Amino acid sequence: MIKLIVQLSSPSLLRSVSVDLNNDSSLLIDIPDALCERDKVKFTVHTKTTLNSFQKPDFSVSRQHEDFIWLHDTLVETEEYAGLIIPPAPPKPDFESPREKMHKLGEGEATMTKEEYTKMKQELEAEYLAVFKKTVQVHEIFLQRLSSHPNLSKDRNFQIFLEYDQDLSVRRKNAKEMFGGFFKNMVKSADEVLISGIKDVDEFFEQEKTFLLDYFSKIKDSTAKAEKMTRSHKNVADDYIHISATLNSIAADDNTALKQHLEKFAELLEKLRKVEGRVASDQELKLTELLRYYMRDIQAAKDLLYRRARALADYENSNKALDKARLKSKDVAQAEENQKQCLLKFDKLSESGKKELTSFKGRRVVAFRKNLIEMAELEIKHAKQCVILHSTCIDLMDSSFIFAVVQVRGRR
Amino acid sequence: MQVHRDRILIKKSEQIWIEDNRHWLGWVETFRILLVFLRQQLVYNYKKVWELDPGDVLGCAQMLIFFMFMSSDATVELTLTAPNSRGRKEIIGPTEPLSTTVNTHGKLHVANTSNKPSEEVEEEESGDTFELNIAVTNPEKMGDGMNAYMTYKVSTQTTLPAFRSKTFSVRRRFSDFLGLYEKLSVKYNLMGCIIPPPPQKSVVGMTKVKVGKEDPSSAEFVEKRRAALERYLQRVVSHPALLQDSDVQEFLEREELPRAVNTQALSGSGFLKMINKASDAVNKMTIKMNESDNWFESKLQEVENEEQLLRRLHASVDSLVNHRKELCSNTAMFAKSVAMLGSSEENSALSRALSQLAEVEDKLEQLHQEQAFSDFFTLTELLADYLRLLGAVRGCFEQRMKAWQRWQEAQSTLQKKREAEAKLLWSNKPDKLQQAKEDITEWEAKVGQCERDFERISSTLRKEVHRFEKEKCRDFKHHIVKYLESLLRSQHRLVKCWEAFLPEAKAIV
């Protein structure tokens, strides 16, 4: 398989989805390069810090995707952070699509000319690279969001993640834990159904809940459709390669005046497909990635709401238990204590939840704005480039046969 | 015009008769003169037949010999005039007498002019002093159920004097177009002209139309067919020889055409055609032509290569069209979904921006759709047409090969007859000898005929191929420019769409 070492020279360009990262220079994290071996991707996490809690001011470690997942899960399971929106875990690096294409290309090699094959191969390698860059970016953003959050950046596990020299050798979840995780998911989805029915006392949370639930389903739909759209865009760009290559072979055989026109046309198509490819990938990056990221973020926000609702349910349960205890006049103190705890937890959750959700709203709007503007600007730039390419090609072709065109018009 | 035609036809029959029988006409003449002379002798000398003496007979013999010489000259003379009359016959045969006055009416030239030996004259760009515009429009469904069919309005605008009026239109159905092609190919196949093939039959498409489904795919099918028929007719009339043809003119002018039944798929002639095609394929594999002129061999190779490459290009452009259609539908779905997202968005500015985005994507979808249509009609159909035309060119080459084959066969038969004659001479059977000699002369004539056919087909084919290549050049350039212009237009509109969206995006707070 391919071994790629990617030097990401300008990380700021890639950081398109979230805007408020790395404002605090006390803890700067980035992923300067990554290695891809077979299915595994090894990220080099580089930290620069002025905080005392770290042993060194500047260090790097090598981490795998599973380590990131471990970190995320640990944070989710920490009770303390129940009132916070935990940044969503980065998705697994998915090289399936380019790999499939590579396979198909290998099968169809016999039917294509040499140039066509090399071009397709280049195209595929570019695609592979794009997927790779994307996954690096997503992982980087995850870490950066953690580092910019006032509470989460102080988490002990996070520090271990950044610092620990050796391989974290995260224990794979054994069967019991997997089952436990599965069960928890079931409970969560049951909760979802329950909670979406209950009307919340607090106006703010009620609004947020309805909005988020609705928005989530819509954004999920949009993400899927956007993915399909960018994929068909990519297909169109790929088709231009085939056409351009065939035109070149026709032009090679042709001896008439048509030869140069065919060559110019083939050249144009070659340039066109590069532009179209870039349009497709820009669209992918700005639009689809944006939607995808916020889909996951909204899921995290929903998780917060559920935790709060769960806490509320716990509180109510504890109330009931207290009443029962009072009735039986047994273990009253314990039940009271329990109730007080639950109330505290619930209040804390509500408070931090409110803060988080408001900041989330603002963040979302800003990110959307930035991405939509950038996408529009890029589309305009590419379209203008296409216009220039087309008009130069037409001029080149026209100048040599205005006479012929007039003839044609006369006949028709 | 009718009278003129009849007279020419009479002349033609006479001439044919003379040519076919010239080998013994000489003898008839001789005998006739001999009889005249004998009669003279008898009348003037007042003798009876039984009173003729050797002196008279000798005198007769002398005169006979003299006249024999005279008559053999006459036969020679007849053969000398044969090519000319043959040439004239060729022109007269399938076409109207118009062609005999070809040099006075405009500057049209007929494809096979044996009176003009110089090739350069044919190569020149014929200064078209006439105009003929054809359009195929208004498809209409006639009839009902499975007997339904579509008719198309064929309107012609012309300044050619051959037609009765300047603008006229008729309604034709698809089988009429196929019938025209059949007639033309029967006439011109042996001459080596490249006849443009009509669009293909499509049982599936037509059944859908017949059944009466008003869905967009059947409308698309009808539109595709209409455009294909228009292109077909335009190609037919741009061929100078075909334009002169009475069948073509009749097709354009006549109100009601007899139904061309031999174009139906399941008819007797359909089966005949299939059998012919099969035998042709077998022949192709078994004949190995001894090519005297390399030009033809290299050209055929070129044509075959080109056909292969065009086929690949056609497949690629087809997939481009499909992918663009896919892109179009995906964009439409995305637009709807973004609209819903925008409506559920709480931030009003963002909501507005998102609904604007949905509108932009909607416009893009239309753009993509139009682009897909343009892709299809400009490029794909052009390529499909040229694939069929290249097939027709190959067919002409095959015809030439068949002509050569016939020539070779005639030569071998002649050889056999000569051998038979030699055998007879040797075995001394005078009665059969006569027959053999007659056979030989007959076959010599046939060999000569075949050779001339072959030469004629070769030269016509050469000119046709040149003309075809020029047409192809022009066609391709024209269509490529048209396609590029359509791409340019859609990119302009794309720019406008996004530029309209940008301020909305910037307005998000």
PDB file of C-alpha atoms in Angstrom, chain A residues 84-264:
ATOM      1  CA  LEU A  84     -20.043  20.661  28.932  1.00  0.00           C
ATOM      2  CA  ILE A  85     -20.293  20.034  25.253  1.00  0.00           C
ATOM      3  CA  ILE A  86     -17.511  17.601  24.607  1.00  0.00           C
ATOM      4  CA  PRO A  87     -16.066  18.193  21.139  1.00  0.00           C
ATOM      5  CA  PRO A  88     -17.088  15.328  18.878  1.00  0.00           C
ATOM      6  CA  ALA A  89     -14.587  12.587  18.236  1.00  0.00           C
ATOM      7  CA  PRO A  90     -12.848  12.692  14.878  1.00  0.00           C
ATOM      8  CA  PRO A  91     -14.180  10.093  12.449  1.00  0.00           C
ATOM      9  CA  LYS A  92     -12.064   7.127  11.482  1.00  0.00           C
ATOM     10  CA  PRO A  93      -9.768   7.744   8.516  1.00  0.00           C
ATOM     11  CA  ASP A  94     -11.677   6.368   5.556  1.00  0.00           C
ATOM     12  CA  PHE A  95      -9.641   5.473   2.517  1.00  0.00           C
ATOM     13  CA  GLU A  96     -12.300   3.173   1.186  1.00  0.00           C
ATOM     14  CA  SER A  97     -13.449   5.313  -1.703  1.00  0.00           C
ATOM     15  CA  PRO A  98     -10.053   6.030  -3.282  1.00  0.00           C
ATOM     16  CA  ARG A  99      -8.988   2.471  -2.693  1.00  0.00           C
ATOM     17  CA  GLU A 100     -12.012   1.155  -4.558  1.00  0.00           C
ATOM     18  CA  LYS A 101     -11.305   3.521  -7.404  1.00  0.00           C
ATOM     19  CA  MET A 102      -7.694   2.434  -7.509  1.00  0.00           C
ATOM     20  CA  HIS A 103      -8.864  -1.137  -7.769  1.00  0.00           C
ATOM     21  CA  LYS A 104     -11.198  -0.322 -10.641  1.00  0.00           C
ATOM     22  CA  LEU A 105      -8.446   1.599 -12.350  1.00  0.00           C
ATOM     23  CA  GLY A 106      -6.144  -1.375 -12.122  1.00  0.00           C
ATOM     24  CA  GLU A 107      -8.803  -3.556 -13.703  1.00  0.00           C
ATOM     25  CA  GLY A 108      -9.475  -1.146 -16.526  1.00  0.00           C
ATOM     26  CA  GLU A 109      -5.823  -0.506 -17.281  1.00  0.00           C
ATOM     27  CA  ALA A 110      -5.823  -2.546 -20.462  1.00  0.00           C
ATOM     28  CA  THR A 111      -8.470  -0.399 -22.133  1.00  0.00           C
ATOM     29  CA  MET A 112      -6.760   2.925 -21.572  1.00  0.00           C
ATOM     30  CA  THR A 113      -3.812   4.579 -23.183  1.00  0.00           C
ATOM     31  CA  LYS A 114      -0.628   5.187 -21.252  1.00  0.00           C
ATOM     32  CA  GLU A 115      -1.261   8.903 -20.741  1.00  0.00           C
ATOM     33  CA  GLU A 116      -4.823   8.337 -19.652  1.00  0.00           C
ATOM     34  CA  TYR A 117      -3.726   5.767 -17.135  1.00  0.00           C
ATOM     35  CA  THR A 118      -1.047   7.999 -15.643  1.00  0.00           C
ATOM     36  CA  LYS A 119      -3.464  10.894 -15.433  1.00  0.00           C
ATOM     37  CA  MET A 120      -6.110   8.821 -13.713  1.00  0.00           C
ATOM     38  CA  LYS A 121      -3.493   7.505 -11.358  1.00  0.00           C
ATOM     39  CA  GLN A 122      -2.369  11.048 -10.554  1.00  0.00           C
ATOM     40  CA  GLU A 123      -5.956  12.031  -9.978  1.00  0.00           C
ATOM     41  CA  LEU A 124      -6.451   9.137  -7.610  1.00  0.00           C
ATOM     42  CA  GLU A 125      -3.291   9.917  -5.730  1.00  0.00           C
ATOM     43  CA  ALA A 126      -4.491  13.490  -5.333  1.00  0.00           C
ATOM     44  CA  GLU A 127      -7.772  12.194  -3.996  1.00  0.00           C
ATOM     45  CA  TYR A 128      -5.994   9.937  -1.592  1.00  0.00           C
ATOM     46  CA  LEU A 129      -3.940  12.887  -0.436  1.00  0.00           C
ATOM     47  CA  ALA A 130      -7.059  14.986   0.022  1.00  0.00           C
ATOM     48  CA  VAL A 131      -8.691  12.344   2.226  1.00  0.00           C
ATOM     49  CA  PHE A 132      -5.503  12.139   4.185  1.00  0.00           C
ATOM     50  CA  LYS A 133      -5.268  15.874   4.702  1.00  0.00           C
ATOM     51  CA  LYS A 134      -8.867  15.994   5.771  1.00  0.00           C
ATOM     52  CA  THR A 135      -8.440  13.358   8.423  1.00  0.00           C
ATOM     53  CA  VAL A 136      -5.376  15.109   9.791  1.00  0.00           C
ATOM     54  CA  GLN A 137      -7.308  18.358   9.926  1.00  0.00           C
ATOM     55  CA  VAL A 138     -10.194  16.787  11.773  1.00  0.00           C
ATOM     56  CA  HIS A 139      -7.935  15.295  14.398  1.00  0.00           C
ATOM     57  CA  GLU A 140      -6.112  18.550  14.813  1.00  0.00           C
ATOM     58  CA  ILE A 141      -9.320  20.479  15.327  1.00  0.00           C
ATOM     59  CA  PHE A 142     -10.417  18.046  17.996  1.00  0.00           C
ATOM     60  CA  LEU A 143      -7.272  18.639  19.993  1.00  0.00           C
ATOM     61  CA  GLN A 144      -7.376  22.348  19.473  1.00  0.00           C
ATOM     62  CA  ARG A 145     -10.910  22.628  20.710  1.00  0.00           C
ATOM     63  CA  LEU A 146      -9.935  20.739  23.804  1.00  0.00           C
ATOM     64  CA  SER A 147      -7.004  22.986  24.394  1.00  0.00           C
ATOM     65  CA  SER A 148      -9.029  26.159  23.966  1.00  0.00           C
ATOM     66  CA  HIS A 149     -11.747  25.099  26.391  1.00  0.00           C
ATOM     67  CA  PRO A 150     -11.055  26.521  29.852  1.00  0.00           C
ATOM     68  CA  ASN A 151     -12.117  23.383  31.719  1.00  0.00           C
ATOM     69  CA  LEU A 152     -11.181  20.595  29.409  1.00  0.00           C
ATOM     70  CA  SER A 153      -7.664  21.773  28.770  1.00  0.00           C
ATOM     71  CA  LYS A 154      -6.858  21.120  32.375  1.00  0.00           C
ATOM     72  CA  ASP A 155      -7.971  17.525  32.236  1.00  0.00           C
ATOM     73  CA  ARG A 156      -5.387  15.060  33.439  1.00  0.00           C
ATOM     74  CA  ASN A 157      -6.089  12.538  30.721  1.00  0.00           C
ATOM     75  CA  PHE A 158      -5.656  15.206  28.110  1.00  0.00           C
ATOM     76  CA  GLN A 159      -2.259  16.030  29.523  1.00  0.00           C
ATOM     77  CA  ILE A 160      -1.245  12.409  29.513  1.00  0.00           C
ATOM     78  CA  PHE A 161      -2.356  12.193  25.930  1.00  0.00           C
ATOM     79  CA  LEU A 162      -0.179  15.102  24.959  1.00  0.00           C
ATOM     80  CA  GLU A 163       2.842  14.200  27.009  1.00  0.00           C
ATOM     81  CA  TYR A 164       3.257  10.511  27.452  1.00  0.00           C
ATOM     82  CA  ASP A 165       6.325   9.450  25.534  1.00  0.00           C
ATOM     83  CA  GLN A 166       5.547   5.829  25.006  1.00  0.00           C
ATOM     84  CA  ASP A 167       2.811   4.337  23.001  1.00  0.00           C
ATOM     85  CA  LEU A 168      -0.438   4.745  24.908  1.00  0.00           C
ATOM     86  CA  SER A 169      -1.373   1.172  24.006  1.00  0.00           C
ATOM     87  CA  VAL A 170      -4.989   1.867  24.587  1.00  0.00           C
ATOM     88  CA  ARG A 171      -6.673  -1.293  25.581  1.00  0.00           C
ATOM     89  CA  ARG A 172      -9.184  -2.345  23.035  1.00  0.00           C
ATOM     90  CA  LYS A 173     -12.583  -2.552  24.541  1.00  0.00           C
ATOM     91  CA  ASN A 174     -13.172  -6.115  25.542  1.00  0.00           C
ATOM     92  CA  ALA A 175     -16.442  -7.873  24.912  1.00  0.00           C
ATOM     93  CA  LYS A 176     -18.045  -6.771  28.138  1.00  0.00           C
ATOM     94  CA  GLU A 177     -17.226  -3.152  27.604  1.00  0.00           C
ATOM     95  CA  MET A 178     -18.394  -3.291  24.031  1.00  0.00           C
ATOM     96  CA  PHE A 179     -21.663  -4.768  25.176  1.00  0.00           C
ATOM     97  CA  GLY A 180     -21.875  -2.204  27.899  1.00  0.00           C
ATOM     98  CA  GLY A 181     -21.303   0.532  25.364  1.00  0.00           C
ATOM     99  CA  PHE A 182     -23.964  -0.920  23.152  1.00  0.00           C
ATOM    100  CA  PHE A 183     -26.409  -1.049  25.999  1.00  0.00           C
ATOM    101  CA  LYS A 184     -25.678   2.537  26.879  1.00  0.00           C
ATOM    102  CA  ASN A 185     -26.446   3.569  23.319  1.00  0.00           C
ATOM    103  CA  MET A 186     -29.758   1.776  23.511  1.00  0.00           C
ATOM    104  CA  VAL A 187     -30.615   3.568  26.721  1.00  0.00           C
ATOM    105  CA  LYS A 188     -29.612   6.829  25.137  1.00  0.00           C
ATOM    106  CA  SER A 189     -31.885   6.362  22.153  1.00  0.00           C
ATOM    107  CA  ALA A 190     -34.736   5.370  24.474  1.00  0.00           C
ATOM    108  CA  ASP A 191     -34.023   8.506  26.411  1.00  0.00           C
ATOM    109  CA  GLU A 192     -34.141  10.546  23.266  1.00  0.00           C
ATOM    110  CA  VAL A 193     -37.627   9.386  22.555  1.00  0.00           C
ATOM    111  CA  LEU A 194     -38.763   9.988  26.099  1.00  0.00           C
ATOM    112  CA  ILE A 195     -37.155  13.337  26.500  1.00  0.00           C
ATOM    113  CA  SER A 196     -38.288  14.744  23.248  1.00  0.00           C
ATOM    114  CA  GLY A 197     -41.815  14.207  24.478  1.00  0.00           C
ATOM    115  CA  ILE A 198     -41.447  15.877  27.862  1.00  0.00           C
ATOM    116  CA  LYS A 199     -41.762  19.613  27.979  1.00  0.00           C
ATOM    117  CA  ASP A 200     -38.990  21.242  29.962  1.00  0.00           C
ATOM    118  CA  VAL A 201     -39.714  23.727  32.668  1.00  0.00           C
ATOM    119  CA  ASP A 202     -36.949  26.050  31.686  1.00  0.00           C
ATOM    120  CA  GLU A 203     -37.886  28.095  28.633  1.00  0.00           C
ATOM    121  CA  PHE A 204     -34.364  28.340  27.328  1.00  0.00           C
ATOM    122  CA  PHE A 205     -33.727  24.645  27.381  1.00  0.00           C
ATOM    123  CA  GLU A 206     -37.074  23.890  25.883  1.00  0.00           C
ATOM    124  CA  GLN A 207     -36.374  26.118  22.940  1.00  0.00           C
ATOM    125  CA  GLU A 208     -32.916  24.743  22.520  1.00  0.00           C
ATOM    126  CA  LYS A 209     -34.182  21.211  22.631  1.00  0.00           C
ATOM    127  CA  THR A 210     -36.785  21.636  19.917  1.00  0.00           C
ATOM    128  CA  PHE A 211     -34.419  23.596  17.788  1.00  0.00           C
ATOM    129  CA  LEU A 212     -31.557  21.168  18.089  1.00  0.00           C
ATOM    130  CA  LEU A 213     -33.647  18.092  17.457  1.00  0.00           C
ATOM    131  CA  ASP A 214     -35.195  19.553  14.358  1.00  0.00           C
ATOM    132  CA  TYR A 215     -31.975  21.044  13.101  1.00  0.00           C
ATOM    133  CA  PHE A 216     -30.092  17.828  13.586  1.00  0.00           C
ATOM    134  CA  SER A 217     -32.319  15.788  11.339  1.00  0.00           C
ATOM    135  CA  LYS A 218     -32.210  18.468   8.645  1.00  0.00           C
ATOM    136  CA  ILE A 219     -28.493  18.899   8.747  1.00  0.00           C
ATOM    137  CA  LYS A 220     -27.980  15.150   8.592  1.00  0.00           C
ATOM    138  CA  ASP A 221     -30.063  15.058   5.447  1.00  0.00           C
ATOM    139  CA  SER A 222     -28.206  17.991   3.934  1.00  0.00           C
ATOM    140  CA  THR A 223     -24.860  16.413   4.663  1.00  0.00           C
ATOM    141  CA  ALA A 224     -25.791  13.231   2.851  1.00  0.00           C
ATOM    142  CA  LYS A 225     -27.091  15.145  -0.171  1.00  0.00           C
ATOM    143  CA  ALA A 226     -24.049  17.401  -0.254  1.00  0.00           C
ATOM    144  CA  GLU A 227     -21.797  14.368  -0.241  1.00  0.00           C
ATOM    145  CA  LYS A 228     -23.624  12.897  -3.208  1.00  0.00           C
ATOM    146  CA  MET A 229     -23.425  16.168  -5.048  1.00  0.00           C
ATOM    147  CA  THR A 230     -19.690  16.589  -4.602  1.00  0.00           C
ATOM    148  CA  ARG A 231     -19.149  13.011  -5.655  1.00  0.00           C
ATOM    149  CA  SER A 232     -20.994  13.469  -8.940  1.00  0.00           C
ATOM    150  CA  HIS A 233     -19.014  16.656  -9.492  1.00  0.00           C
ATOM    151  CA  LYS A 234     -15.876  14.621  -9.123  1.00  0.00           C
ATOM    152  CA  ASN A 235     -17.190  12.077 -11.633  1.00  0.00           C
ATOM    153  CA  VAL A 236     -17.791  14.776 -14.203  1.00  0.00           C
ATOM    154  CA  ALA A 237     -14.242  16.040 -13.730  1.00  0.00           C
ATOM    155  CA  ASP A 238     -12.892  12.506 -14.162  1.00  0.00           C
ATOM    156  CA  ASP A 239     -14.838  12.041 -17.383  1.00  0.00           C
ATOM    157  CA  TYR A 240     -13.018  14.989 -18.864  1.00  0.00           C
ATOM    158  CA  ILE A 241      -9.791  13.005 -18.520  1.00  0.00           C
ATOM    159  CA  HIS A 242     -11.091  10.161 -20.653  1.00  0.00           C
ATOM    160  CA  ILE A 243     -12.467  12.466 -23.289  1.00  0.00           C
ATOM    161  CA  SER A 244      -9.303  14.493 -23.446  1.00  0.00           C
ATOM    162  CA  ALA A 245      -7.146  11.387 -23.810  1.00  0.00           C
ATOM    163  CA  THR A 246      -9.313   9.923 -26.599  1.00  0.00           C
ATOM    164  CA  LEU A 247      -9.293  13.249 -28.411  1.00  0.00           C
ATOM    165  CA  ASN A 248      -5.534  13.259 -28.229  1.00  0.00           C
ATOM    166  CA  SER A 249      -5.312   9.826 -29.822  1.00  0.00           C
ATOM    167  CA  ILE A 250      -7.736  10.869 -32.560  1.00  0.00           C
ATOM    168  CA  ALA A 251      -5.726  14.006 -33.194  1.00  0.00           C
ATOM    169  CA  ALA A 252      -2.545  11.946 -33.394  1.00  0.00           C
ATOM    170  CA  ASP A 253      -3.989   9.898 -36.238  1.00  0.00           C
ATOM    171  CA  ASP A 254      -5.672  12.733 -38.039  1.00  0.00           C
ATOM    172  CA  ASN A 255      -3.946  14.440 -40.916  1.00  0.00           C
ATOM    173  CA  THR A 256      -6.410  17.109 -41.806  1.00  0.00           C
ATOM    174  CA  ALA A 257      -6.824  20.628 -40.537  1.00  0.00           C
ATOM    175  CA  LEU A 258      -9.009  19.209 -37.819  1.00  0.00           C
ATOM    176  CA  LYS A 259      -5.913  17.974 -36.040  1.00  0.00           C
ATOM    177  CA  GLN A 260      -4.923  21.203 -34.358  1.00  0.00           C
ATOM    178  CA  HIS A 261      -8.481  21.947 -33.350  1.00  0.00           C
ATOM    179  CA  LEU A 262      -8.831  18.583 -31.712  1.00  0.00           C
ATOM    180  CA  GLU A 263      -5.554  19.095 -29.918  1.00  0.00           C
ATOM    181  CA  LYS A 264      -6.620  22.489 -28.638  1.00  0.00           C
TER     182      LYS A 264
END
